[in-house]
């Protein structure tokens, strides 16, 4: 216990120290939200990766999907690396950086409002972002708290409150730069932690080969078959939990789509591209981010794939439901104290970095796109004429203060949900990612590449992504939230394409001026 406490205290003190160190660079809006658009490739890559993977993945997703699909759940990690990281950087990185600087956009809602010349889009996008980032944040709290409960014996509620307070402190102090530096430190811990834990856990089963042979003998038990997902095992064959594509390849593909393609439409993820410094940083970040995702995500899902060897059953007869979120903690209970401390730091690192990105995105969106909304012309220029430098500085400081207050508000709301969660971790994330990426992914990506996207198409996609997620939730989730999220994302491209071809186009002159940024050979 002493080892666990000492390592955790050192880690927490270090994160607060980074916040104090970075506070001078967080006095302006650009400094607080974007790190002055001067963050290098290594920091951006680690910020992207650590915001991507949190306790939601390590505890919630690895446990649930490892139980359902066995060793084939490793494909989710591969998809996260190739689609969610490599392709995201290649497709979105440079174009996002160029266009957002050109039209002076600081947030994703600001991008929609300026790129498509509609302040209504900006307002509605900010509300969607704020509302649907909350369940994701609640899921992060739940994941880390369960690990703390296992490692320290501390009640779930105390863990959640403590993590919320610590995250709020360093984000409020140092803004995005503090978040990026801490993400780098936390990323190193995640890399070391996941590789060490996999080696030790598999060794406890006699090594990789022996663990694989044990997985060959696994079959669905009666508790699996009593649930609504019985169809998952209708055509089950012996050895499916150790096969390449598991007992249900189509369902597995839906999870890959949600967890990989979803990052392309999440404000807290895309925002990392706004702040990167130059072309070489983008190239470095692409490689680093992909390797990081392959190790961390691939490792998490690979480990979770062996969950059936450690947990007699994931079904709680008293509660009448599966408790997937307990699977990974149960796998780790027998580890030596030092390794449990390492696991706790691993998940704490992943969770705090994700929380920091979520609360910073939400507060900046509400402040810049709702409370202090600059009126812009169709070309992105701020209207209202010149103002005195002293007045401008006061306004900047006021905006930063408001963002800091909203960080506290956002954390409190999501913490209240986490203390009384309505779903498993994976389902909370499915609802959040489905609505956000279903609404934002298609119009954002196509808006970077296609001059023909119309305002009406963006409105239609907002209605589609949020609508299908909310209706499914109100009907009691007849479609699994994860599958529903994947449908929302892919369907968004059809919605934007069809509506854009049948509705009035934007002014060609305005569009040409916006797309002129791509004539630049390098990032200015």
Short mmCIF file of C-alpha atoms in Angstrom, two decimals:
data_model
loop_
_atom_site.label_atom_id
_atom_site.label_comp_id
_atom_site.label_asym_id
_atom_site.label_seq_id
_atom_site.Cartn_x
_atom_site.Cartn_y
_atom_site.Cartn_z
CA UNK A 1 0.00 0.00 0.00
CA UNK A 2 2.86 2.37 0.80
CA UNK A 3 4.38 1.83 -2.66
CA UNK A 4 1.06 2.56 -4.33
CA UNK A 5 0.50 5.70 -2.30
CA UNK A 6 4.03 7.08 -2.87
CA UNK A 7 3.95 6.54 -6.64
CA UNK A 8 0.49 8.04 -6.94
CA UNK A 9 1.37 11.11 -4.86
CA UNK A 10 4.54 11.72 -6.93
CA UNK A 11 2.52 11.47 -10.13
CA UNK A 12 -0.17 13.86 -8.91
CA UNK A 13 2.35 16.41 -7.64
CA UNK A 14 4.09 16.33 -11.01
CA UNK A 15 0.87 17.06 -12.89
CA UNK A 16 0.08 20.02 -10.66
CA UNK A 17 3.66 21.32 -11.07
CA UNK A 18 3.24 21.27 -14.87
CA UNK A 19 0.06 23.31 -14.49
CA UNK A 20 1.90 25.91 -12.42
CA UNK A 21 4.79 25.97 -14.90
CA UNK A 22 2.44 26.55 -17.85
CA UNK A 23 0.21 29.20 -16.30
CA UNK A 24 1.99 32.17 -17.91
CA UNK A 25 1.19 30.83 -21.39
CA UNK A 26 -2.50 30.54 -20.50
CA UNK A 27 -3.28 34.24 -20.05
CA UNK A 28 -4.79 34.71 -23.53
CA UNK A 29 -7.51 32.80 -25.33
CA UNK A 30 -5.14 31.41 -27.98
CA UNK A 31 -2.67 30.45 -25.28
CA UNK A 32 -5.28 28.81 -23.06
CA UNK A 33 -7.16 26.95 -25.81
CA UNK A 34 -4.50 26.26 -28.49
CA UNK A 35 -1.14 26.69 -26.79
CA UNK A 36 -0.50 29.62 -29.13
CA UNK A 37 -0.73 27.26 -32.17
CA UNK A 38 2.87 26.39 -31.44
CA UNK A 39 2.83 22.83 -30.09
CA UNK A 40 5.34 20.38 -31.56
CA UNK A 41 4.81 16.97 -33.13
CA UNK A 42 5.76 14.86 -30.11
CA UNK A 43 3.51 16.75 -27.70
CA UNK A 44 0.62 16.82 -30.18
CA UNK A 45 0.94 13.11 -30.98
CA UNK A 46 0.92 12.14 -27.31
CA UNK A 47 -1.91 14.58 -26.62
CA UNK A 48 -3.90 12.95 -29.42
CA UNK A 49 -3.17 9.42 -28.19
CA UNK A 50 -3.76 10.00 -24.49
CA UNK A 51 -7.01 11.86 -25.18
CA UNK A 52 -8.07 8.92 -27.36
CA UNK A 53 -7.42 6.16 -24.82
CA UNK A 54 -8.62 6.36 -21.24
CA UNK A 55 -10.15 4.17 -18.56
CA UNK A 56 -13.11 3.85 -20.92
CA UNK A 57 -10.90 1.73 -23.19
CA UNK A 58 -8.78 -0.04 -20.59
CA UNK A 59 -11.58 -0.96 -18.19
CA UNK A 60 -14.87 -0.63 -20.07
CA UNK A 61 -14.16 -1.54 -23.69
CA UNK A 62 -11.34 -4.03 -23.13
CA UNK A 63 -13.43 -5.91 -20.57
CA UNK A 64 -16.73 -5.94 -22.45
CA UNK A 65 -15.42 -6.63 -25.94
CA UNK A 66 -12.76 -9.04 -24.75
CA UNK A 67 -15.54 -11.05 -23.11
CA UNK A 68 -17.80 -10.94 -26.18
CA UNK A 69 -15.25 -11.51 -28.95
CA UNK A 70 -12.30 -13.16 -27.22
CA UNK A 71 -8.86 -12.69 -28.75
CA UNK A 72 -10.34 -11.23 -31.95
CA UNK A 73 -11.05 -8.03 -29.98
CA UNK A 74 -7.40 -7.17 -30.74
CA UNK A 75 -8.63 -6.03 -34.17
CA UNK A 76 -10.27 -3.07 -32.44
CA UNK A 77 -6.84 -1.88 -31.32
CA UNK A 78 -5.45 -2.34 -34.84
CA UNK A 79 -8.37 -0.34 -36.24
CA UNK A 80 -7.74 2.40 -33.68
CA UNK A 81 -4.12 2.65 -34.81
CA UNK A 82 -4.68 2.51 -38.58
CA UNK A 83 -8.01 4.30 -38.97
CA UNK A 84 -8.30 6.29 -35.77
CA UNK A 85 -4.71 7.57 -35.74
CA UNK A 86 -2.77 7.07 -39.00
CA UNK A 87 -5.56 7.94 -41.44
CA UNK A 88 -6.95 10.66 -39.17
CA UNK A 89 -3.59 12.47 -39.28
CA UNK A 90 -3.11 11.92 -43.01
CA UNK A 91 -6.63 12.98 -44.00
CA UNK A 92 -7.35 15.73 -41.47
CA UNK A 93 -4.06 16.97 -39.99
CA UNK A 94 -2.64 19.44 -42.50
CA UNK A 95 -5.95 20.60 -43.98
CA UNK A 96 -7.44 21.24 -40.54
CA UNK A 97 -4.43 23.27 -39.45
CA UNK A 98 -4.39 25.39 -42.63
CA UNK A 99 -8.10 26.12 -42.89
CA UNK A 100 -8.73 26.80 -39.19
CA UNK A 101 -5.88 29.29 -39.07
CA UNK A 102 -7.01 30.89 -42.34
CA UNK A 103 -10.59 31.47 -41.13
CA UNK A 104 -9.40 32.17 -37.55
CA UNK A 105 -11.31 29.26 -36.04
CA UNK A 106 -10.49 28.14 -32.49
CA UNK A 107 -13.13 25.45 -31.98
CA UNK A 108 -15.09 22.95 -34.07
CA UNK A 109 -18.39 24.86 -33.70
CA UNK A 110 -16.55 28.01 -34.78
CA UNK A 111 -15.37 26.11 -37.86
CA UNK A 112 -18.94 25.21 -38.81
CA UNK A 113 -20.19 28.75 -38.28
CA UNK A 114 -17.38 30.38 -40.27
CA UNK A 115 -16.79 27.76 -42.98
CA UNK A 116 -20.50 27.67 -43.87
CA UNK A 117 -21.34 31.29 -43.02
CA UNK A 118 -24.08 30.47 -40.51
CA UNK A 119 -23.96 31.59 -36.87
CA UNK A 120 -26.85 29.24 -36.11
CA UNK A 121 -24.64 26.27 -36.95
CA UNK A 122 -22.02 27.57 -34.57
CA UNK A 123 -24.48 27.90 -31.69
CA UNK A 124 -26.17 24.53 -32.20
CA UNK A 125 -22.82 22.74 -32.65
CA UNK A 126 -21.56 24.19 -29.36
CA UNK A 127 -24.68 22.98 -27.53
CA UNK A 128 -24.36 19.49 -29.06
CA UNK A 129 -20.68 19.34 -28.05
CA UNK A 130 -21.35 20.47 -24.49
CA UNK A 131 -24.28 18.10 -23.89
CA UNK A 132 -22.79 14.95 -25.40
CA UNK A 133 -19.30 15.30 -23.99
CA UNK A 134 -20.81 14.88 -20.54
CA UNK A 135 -21.68 11.12 -20.76
CA UNK A 136 -18.23 10.37 -22.15
CA UNK A 137 -16.65 12.21 -19.22
CA UNK A 138 -18.85 10.28 -16.79
CA UNK A 139 -17.62 7.02 -18.33
CA UNK A 140 -14.00 8.09 -17.77
CA UNK A 141 -14.72 8.77 -14.09
CA UNK A 142 -16.30 5.36 -13.71
CA UNK A 143 -13.35 3.53 -15.22
CA UNK A 144 -10.60 5.08 -13.13
CA UNK A 145 -12.66 4.91 -9.96
CA UNK A 146 -13.16 1.16 -10.32
CA UNK A 147 -9.40 0.67 -10.60
CA UNK A 148 -8.75 2.83 -7.54
CA UNK A 149 -11.37 0.89 -5.62
CA UNK A 150 -9.59 -2.35 -6.53
CA UNK A 151 -6.06 -1.08 -5.83
CA UNK A 152 -6.57 1.04 -2.72
CA UNK A 153 -9.87 -0.17 -1.30
CA UNK A 154 -11.13 3.42 -1.47
CA UNK A 155 -14.86 3.86 -2.22
CA UNK A 156 -15.75 4.68 -5.82
CA UNK A 157 -17.27 8.06 -4.90
CA UNK A 158 -14.13 9.36 -3.21
CA UNK A 159 -11.97 8.34 -6.18
CA UNK A 160 -14.21 10.12 -8.69
CA UNK A 161 -14.32 13.35 -6.67
CA UNK A 162 -10.55 13.37 -6.10
CA UNK A 163 -9.71 12.86 -9.77
CA UNK A 164 -12.16 15.58 -10.78
CA UNK A 165 -10.53 18.10 -8.43
CA UNK A 166 -6.98 17.31 -9.53
CA UNK A 167 -7.80 17.49 -13.23
CA UNK A 168 -9.59 20.79 -12.74
CA UNK A 169 -6.58 22.28 -10.96
CA UNK A 170 -3.98 21.68 -13.64
CA UNK A 171 -6.26 22.51 -16.58
CA UNK A 172 -7.44 25.74 -14.94
CA UNK A 173 -3.85 26.73 -14.17
CA UNK A 174 -2.11 25.95 -17.44
CA UNK A 175 -4.72 25.43 -20.17
CA UNK A 176 -3.80 23.48 -23.31
CA UNK A 177 -0.02 23.71 -22.91
CA UNK A 178 -0.19 22.17 -19.43
CA UNK A 179 -2.50 19.50 -20.81
CA UNK A 180 -0.11 18.70 -23.69
CA UNK A 181 2.97 18.44 -21.45
CA UNK A 182 1.13 16.26 -18.95
CA UNK A 183 -0.18 14.15 -21.81
CA UNK A 184 3.41 13.44 -22.86
CA UNK A 185 4.39 12.36 -19.34
CA UNK A 186 1.23 10.32 -18.96
CA UNK A 187 1.76 8.73 -22.38
CA UNK A 188 5.18 7.41 -21.36
CA UNK A 189 3.61 5.84 -18.27
CA UNK A 190 0.89 4.25 -20.43
CA UNK A 191 3.44 2.71 -22.83
CA UNK A 192 5.52 1.21 -20.04
CA UNK A 193 2.49 0.14 -18.04
CA UNK A 194 0.56 -1.74 -20.72
CA UNK A 195 3.54 -3.72 -22.01
CA UNK A 196 4.57 -4.74 -18.48
CA UNK A 197 1.08 -5.72 -17.39
CA UNK A 198 0.45 -7.86 -20.50
CA UNK A 199 3.67 -9.78 -19.93
CA UNK A 200 2.92 -10.44 -16.26
CA UNK A 201 -0.76 -11.33 -16.71
CA UNK A 202 -0.06 -13.81 -19.52
CA UNK A 203 2.82 -15.30 -17.55
CA UNK A 204 0.34 -16.06 -14.76
CA UNK A 205 -1.48 -18.29 -17.27
CA UNK A 206 1.67 -20.13 -18.29
CA UNK A 207 2.66 -17.79 -21.12
CA UNK A 208 1.08 -16.73 -24.40
CA UNK A 209 0.91 -20.21 -26.00
CA UNK A 210 -0.68 -21.80 -22.94
CA UNK A 211 -3.16 -18.92 -22.58
CA UNK A 212 -4.10 -19.33 -26.25
CA UNK A 213 -4.79 -23.04 -25.79
CA UNK A 214 -6.97 -22.25 -22.78
CA UNK A 215 -8.94 -19.77 -24.88
CA UNK A 216 -9.51 -22.51 -27.49
CA UNK A 217 -11.44 -24.43 -24.86
CA UNK A 218 -13.69 -21.49 -23.88
CA UNK A 219 -17.40 -21.68 -24.72
CA UNK A 220 -20.33 -19.35 -23.95
CA UNK A 221 -21.84 -20.12 -20.55
CA UNK A 222 -25.48 -20.03 -19.54
CA UNK A 223 -25.17 -16.48 -18.25
CA UNK A 224 -24.13 -15.31 -21.74
CA UNK A 225 -27.18 -16.97 -23.22
CA UNK A 226 -29.70 -15.46 -20.79
CA UNK A 227 -29.05 -11.94 -22.06
CA UNK A 228 -30.66 -10.03 -24.93
CA UNK A 229 -27.52 -10.58 -26.99
CA UNK A 230 -28.14 -14.31 -27.28
CA UNK A 231 -27.98 -14.06 -31.07
CA UNK A 232 -24.26 -13.31 -30.70
CA UNK A 233 -23.68 -16.99 -29.97
CA UNK A 234 -26.32 -18.63 -32.16
CA UNK A 235 -23.74 -19.96 -34.62
CA UNK A 236 -20.89 -20.35 -32.14
CA UNK A 237 -18.22 -22.94 -32.89
CA UNK A 238 -15.71 -24.37 -30.45
CA UNK A 239 -12.56 -22.27 -30.51
CA UNK A 240 -14.29 -19.08 -31.72
CA UNK A 241 -12.98 -17.08 -28.75
CA UNK A 242 -9.44 -17.81 -29.97
CA UNK A 243 -10.18 -17.40 -33.69
CA UNK A 244 -9.15 -14.53 -36.00
CA UNK A 245 -12.59 -12.89 -36.18
CA UNK A 246 -14.41 -14.27 -33.13
CA UNK A 247 -18.03 -15.43 -32.82
CA UNK A 248 -19.59 -12.39 -34.53
CA UNK A 249 -17.38 -10.60 -37.11
CA UNK A 250 -20.11 -8.17 -38.21
CA UNK A 251 -20.72 -6.90 -34.68
CA UNK A 252 -16.95 -6.66 -34.17
CA UNK A 253 -16.69 -4.55 -37.32
CA UNK A 254 -19.28 -2.13 -35.90
CA UNK A 255 -17.14 -1.64 -32.80
CA UNK A 256 -14.06 -1.00 -34.95
CA UNK A 257 -15.95 1.66 -36.92
CA UNK A 258 -17.27 3.43 -33.81
CA UNK A 259 -14.00 3.48 -31.88
CA UNK A 260 -11.76 4.26 -34.90
CA UNK A 261 -13.68 6.49 -37.28
CA UNK A 262 -15.31 8.29 -34.36
CA UNK A 263 -12.16 10.22 -33.49
CA UNK A 264 -12.44 12.10 -36.80
CA UNK A 265 -15.55 13.87 -35.60
CA UNK A 266 -14.84 14.50 -31.91
CA UNK A 267 -14.08 18.14 -31.01
CA UNK A 268 -11.49 17.26 -28.37
CA UNK A 269 -9.57 15.10 -30.87
CA UNK A 270 -9.73 17.26 -33.99
CA UNK A 271 -8.78 20.28 -31.87
CA UNK A 272 -5.27 18.83 -31.51
CA UNK A 273 -4.64 19.60 -35.19
CA UNK A 274 -5.51 23.28 -34.68
CA UNK A 275 -2.44 23.88 -32.53
CA UNK A 276 0.37 21.94 -34.24
CA UNK A 277 3.30 24.12 -35.21
CA UNK A 278 4.49 23.16 -38.74
CA UNK A 279 4.71 20.60 -41.56
CA UNK A 280 7.52 18.56 -40.05
CA UNK A 281 5.62 18.36 -36.76
CA UNK A 282 2.63 16.88 -38.60
CA UNK A 283 4.82 14.21 -40.22
CA UNK A 284 6.43 13.28 -36.90
CA UNK A 285 3.09 13.34 -35.13
CA UNK A 286 1.55 10.96 -37.69
CA UNK A 287 4.17 8.29 -37.08
CA UNK A 288 4.37 8.72 -33.31
CA UNK A 289 0.60 8.76 -32.82
CA UNK A 290 0.14 5.57 -34.86
CA UNK A 291 2.82 3.64 -32.97
CA UNK A 292 1.42 4.87 -29.66
CA UNK A 293 -2.09 3.72 -30.59
CA UNK A 294 -0.89 0.33 -31.78
CA UNK A 295 0.89 -0.35 -28.48
CA UNK A 296 -1.67 1.11 -26.08
CA UNK A 297 -4.98 0.27 -27.79
CA UNK A 298 -3.71 -2.99 -29.26
CA UNK A 299 -2.34 -3.96 -25.87
CA UNK A 300 -5.54 -3.10 -23.98
CA UNK A 301 -7.81 -5.13 -26.27
CA UNK A 302 -5.32 -7.99 -26.52
CA UNK A 303 -5.24 -8.20 -22.73
CA UNK A 304 -9.03 -7.96 -22.47
CA UNK A 305 -9.35 -10.83 -24.95
CA UNK A 306 -8.15 -13.23 -22.24
CA UNK A 307 -10.76 -12.05 -19.71
CA UNK A 308 -12.64 -15.36 -19.66
CA UNK A 309 -9.57 -17.06 -18.17
CA UNK A 310 -9.71 -14.89 -15.07
CA UNK A 311 -13.39 -14.29 -14.36
CA UNK A 312 -15.69 -17.27 -13.64
CA UNK A 313 -18.67 -15.27 -14.88
CA UNK A 314 -19.45 -11.71 -15.87
CA UNK A 315 -23.08 -12.09 -14.90
CA UNK A 316 -24.31 -10.74 -11.57
CA UNK A 317 -27.35 -12.79 -10.59
CA UNK A 318 -28.31 -10.33 -7.87
CA UNK A 319 -28.37 -7.38 -10.26
CA UNK A 320 -29.63 -9.47 -13.16
CA UNK A 321 -27.11 -8.09 -15.64
CA UNK A 322 -23.55 -8.32 -16.87
CA UNK A 323 -20.88 -6.37 -14.98
CA UNK A 324 -18.32 -6.08 -17.74
CA UNK A 325 -16.61 -3.17 -16.01
CA UNK A 326 -15.39 -5.54 -13.28
CA UNK A 327 -13.61 -7.94 -15.66
CA UNK A 328 -10.30 -6.12 -16.13
CA UNK A 329 -10.00 -5.12 -12.44
CA UNK A 330 -10.55 -8.79 -11.57
CA UNK A 331 -7.73 -9.79 -13.94
CA UNK A 332 -5.36 -7.47 -12.10
CA UNK A 333 -6.25 -8.23 -8.48
CA UNK A 334 -3.55 -10.91 -8.07
CA UNK A 335 -0.69 -8.74 -9.39
CA UNK A 336 2.14 -7.72 -7.04
CA UNK A 337 1.68 -4.36 -5.29
CA UNK A 338 4.23 -2.60 -7.48
CA UNK A 339 2.46 -3.69 -10.66
CA UNK A 340 -0.94 -2.73 -9.29
CA UNK A 341 0.54 0.71 -8.60
CA UNK A 342 1.79 0.81 -12.19
CA UNK A 343 -1.65 -0.15 -13.52
CA UNK A 344 -3.29 2.53 -11.41
CA UNK A 345 -0.86 5.13 -12.74
CA UNK A 346 -1.45 3.83 -16.27
CA UNK A 347 -5.21 4.25 -16.07
CA UNK A 348 -4.95 7.44 -14.04
CA UNK A 349 -2.67 8.89 -16.73
CA UNK A 350 -5.00 7.89 -19.53
CA UNK A 351 -8.08 9.15 -17.73
CA UNK A 352 -6.75 12.49 -16.54
CA UNK A 353 -5.43 13.34 -19.99
CA UNK A 354 -8.78 12.48 -21.57
CA UNK A 355 -10.68 14.44 -18.92
CA UNK A 356 -8.42 17.44 -19.45
CA UNK A 357 -9.11 17.42 -23.18
CA UNK A 358 -12.85 17.02 -22.63
CA UNK A 359 -13.27 19.81 -20.09
CA UNK A 360 -11.03 22.21 -22.02
CA UNK A 361 -12.97 21.55 -25.24
CA UNK A 362 -16.33 21.96 -23.57
CA UNK A 363 -15.49 25.16 -21.68
CA UNK A 364 -13.82 26.82 -24.68
CA UNK A 365 -16.76 25.92 -26.91
CA UNK A 366 -19.33 27.39 -24.53
CA UNK A 367 -17.27 30.54 -23.94
CA UNK A 368 -16.18 31.35 -27.50
CA UNK A 369 -19.23 30.10 -29.38
CA UNK A 370 -22.09 31.04 -27.05
CA UNK A 371 -21.14 33.60 -24.40
CA UNK A 372 -18.48 35.72 -26.16
CA UNK A 373 -19.32 34.98 -29.76
CA UNK A 374 -17.40 37.16 -32.21
CA UNK A 375 -19.53 38.11 -35.20
CA UNK A 376 -17.75 37.14 -38.38
CA UNK A 377 -18.23 37.91 -42.04
CA UNK A 378 -18.67 35.09 -44.55
CA UNK A 379 -14.92 35.02 -45.13
CA UNK A 380 -14.13 34.56 -41.44
CA UNK A 381 -13.09 38.13 -40.62
CA UNK A 382 -14.27 39.47 -37.25
CA UNK A 383 -16.77 42.28 -37.62
CA UNK A 384 -17.10 45.34 -35.41
CA UNK A 385 -14.06 47.40 -36.26
CA UNK A 386 -10.85 48.03 -34.34
CA UNK A 387 -10.86 48.26 -30.54
CA UNK A 388 -8.37 49.71 -28.11
CA UNK A 389 -5.51 47.36 -27.14
CA UNK A 390 -6.27 47.76 -23.43
CA UNK A 391 -9.93 46.91 -23.97
CA UNK A 392 -8.97 43.94 -26.14
CA UNK A 393 -6.65 42.63 -23.42
CA UNK A 394 -9.39 42.93 -20.79
CA UNK A 395 -11.82 41.04 -23.02
CA UNK A 396 -9.25 38.28 -23.56
CA UNK A 397 -8.68 37.91 -19.83
CA UNK A 398 -12.42 37.87 -19.18
CA UNK A 399 -12.88 35.06 -21.69
CA UNK A 400 -10.16 33.01 -20.01
CA UNK A 401 -11.80 33.54 -16.60
CA UNK A 402 -15.17 32.42 -17.96
CA UNK A 403 -13.58 29.30 -19.48
CA UNK A 404 -12.04 28.44 -16.13
CA UNK A 405 -15.40 28.80 -14.38
CA UNK A 406 -17.09 26.62 -17.00
CA UNK A 407 -14.43 23.93 -16.52
CA UNK A 408 -15.62 23.61 -12.92
CA UNK A 409 -19.28 23.56 -14.02
CA UNK A 410 -18.66 20.87 -16.64
CA UNK A 411 -16.74 18.68 -14.19
CA UNK A 412 -19.49 18.94 -11.56
CA UNK A 413 -22.25 17.95 -14.00
CA UNK A 414 -20.36 14.95 -15.40
CA UNK A 415 -19.33 13.90 -11.88
CA UNK A 416 -22.98 13.83 -10.80
CA UNK A 417 -23.74 11.44 -13.67
CA UNK A 418 -20.71 9.29 -12.83
CA UNK A 419 -21.88 8.90 -9.23
CA UNK A 420 -25.22 7.55 -10.45
CA UNK A 421 -24.42 5.99 -13.85
CA UNK A 422 -27.31 4.86 -16.05
CA UNK A 423 -25.25 2.54 -18.31
CA UNK A 424 -22.05 0.56 -18.51
CA UNK A 425 -18.94 2.51 -19.45
CA UNK A 426 -19.00 1.25 -23.04
CA UNK A 427 -22.63 2.29 -23.53
CA UNK A 428 -21.97 5.80 -22.16
CA UNK A 429 -19.16 6.20 -24.66
CA UNK A 430 -21.31 4.80 -27.48
CA UNK A 431 -24.01 7.40 -26.83
CA UNK A 432 -21.49 10.24 -26.67
CA UNK A 433 -19.42 9.25 -29.71
CA UNK A 434 -22.49 8.32 -31.74
CA UNK A 435 -24.15 11.71 -31.32
CA UNK A 436 -20.99 13.81 -31.68
CA UNK A 437 -19.31 11.98 -34.55
CA UNK A 438 -22.67 11.26 -36.21
CA UNK A 439 -23.40 15.00 -36.27
CA UNK A 440 -19.90 16.41 -36.90
CA UNK A 441 -17.75 13.88 -38.75
CA UNK A 442 -19.19 14.05 -42.28
CA UNK A 443 -19.69 17.84 -42.55
CA UNK A 444 -16.30 18.55 -40.97
CA UNK A 445 -14.26 16.21 -43.13
CA UNK A 446 -16.13 16.93 -46.34
CA UNK A 447 -16.03 20.63 -45.51
CA UNK A 448 -12.23 20.49 -45.65
CA UNK A 449 -12.19 18.84 -49.09
CA UNK A 450 -15.40 19.53 -50.99
CA UNK A 451 -16.48 23.01 -52.00
CA UNK A 452 -19.99 21.74 -52.71
CA UNK A 453 -21.09 21.06 -49.11
CA UNK A 454 -24.10 23.27 -48.33
CA UNK A 455 -25.44 24.80 -45.13
CA UNK A 456 -28.58 22.71 -45.37
CA UNK A 457 -26.47 19.54 -45.53
CA UNK A 458 -24.72 20.46 -42.29
CA UNK A 459 -28.05 21.13 -40.57
CA UNK A 460 -29.38 17.81 -41.85
CA UNK A 461 -26.37 15.91 -40.53
CA UNK A 462 -26.67 17.56 -37.11
CA UNK A 463 -30.31 16.42 -36.97
CA UNK A 464 -29.37 12.93 -38.21
CA UNK A 465 -26.53 12.26 -35.75
CA UNK A 466 -28.25 13.61 -32.65
CA UNK A 467 -31.68 12.39 -33.70
CA UNK A 468 -30.85 8.73 -34.26
CA UNK A 469 -28.85 8.56 -31.02
CA UNK A 470 -31.51 10.23 -28.86
CA UNK A 471 -34.43 8.31 -30.38
CA UNK A 472 -32.62 5.01 -29.86
CA UNK A 473 -31.89 5.97 -26.25
CA UNK A 474 -35.51 7.03 -25.55
CA UNK A 475 -36.78 3.73 -26.97
CA UNK A 476 -34.61 1.81 -24.52
CA UNK A 477 -31.72 1.15 -26.93
CA UNK A 478 -33.33 -1.47 -29.21
CA UNK A 479 -30.14 -1.05 -31.23
CA UNK A 480 -27.00 -1.38 -29.14
CA UNK A 481 -25.64 2.19 -28.57
CA UNK A 482 -22.31 1.13 -30.07
CA UNK A 483 -23.88 -0.20 -33.28
CA UNK A 484 -26.19 2.81 -33.39
CA UNK A 485 -23.16 5.12 -33.15
CA UNK A 486 -21.47 3.38 -36.07
CA UNK A 487 -24.65 3.73 -38.16
CA UNK A 488 -24.86 7.43 -37.28
CA UNK A 489 -21.28 8.08 -38.43
CA UNK A 490 -21.41 6.22 -41.73
CA UNK A 491 -24.92 7.42 -42.52
CA UNK A 492 -23.81 11.03 -42.04
CA UNK A 493 -21.79 10.89 -45.25
CA UNK A 494 -24.87 9.84 -47.20
CA UNK A 495 -26.94 12.61 -45.60
CA UNK A 496 -24.38 15.33 -46.39
CA UNK A 497 -23.84 14.05 -49.93
CA UNK A 498 -27.50 13.76 -50.89
CA UNK A 499 -28.60 17.05 -49.30
CA UNK A 500 -25.63 18.97 -50.75
CA UNK A 501 -26.52 17.83 -54.26
CA UNK A 502 -30.13 18.96 -53.90
CA UNK A 503 -29.89 22.29 -52.01
CA UNK A 504 -28.61 25.80 -52.93
CA UNK A 505 -24.82 26.23 -53.07
CA UNK A 506 -22.79 28.82 -51.17
CA UNK A 507 -21.30 31.83 -52.94
CA UNK A 508 -18.48 30.64 -55.20
CA UNK A 509 -16.48 33.76 -54.43
CA UNK A 510 -16.63 33.12 -50.69
CA UNK A 511 -15.82 29.43 -51.11
CA UNK A 512 -12.79 30.19 -53.29
CA UNK A 513 -11.48 32.62 -50.68
CA UNK A 514 -11.85 30.03 -47.90
CA UNK A 515 -10.11 27.31 -49.94
CA UNK A 516 -7.29 29.66 -50.96
CA UNK A 517 -5.44 28.52 -47.84
CA UNK A 518 -4.54 25.24 -49.55
CA UNK A 519 -2.40 27.09 -52.07
CA UNK A 520 0.14 27.48 -49.27
CA UNK A 521 3.03 25.07 -49.69
CA UNK A 522 3.65 25.00 -45.96
CA UNK A 523 1.95 26.04 -42.74
CA UNK A 524 2.51 29.79 -42.25
#
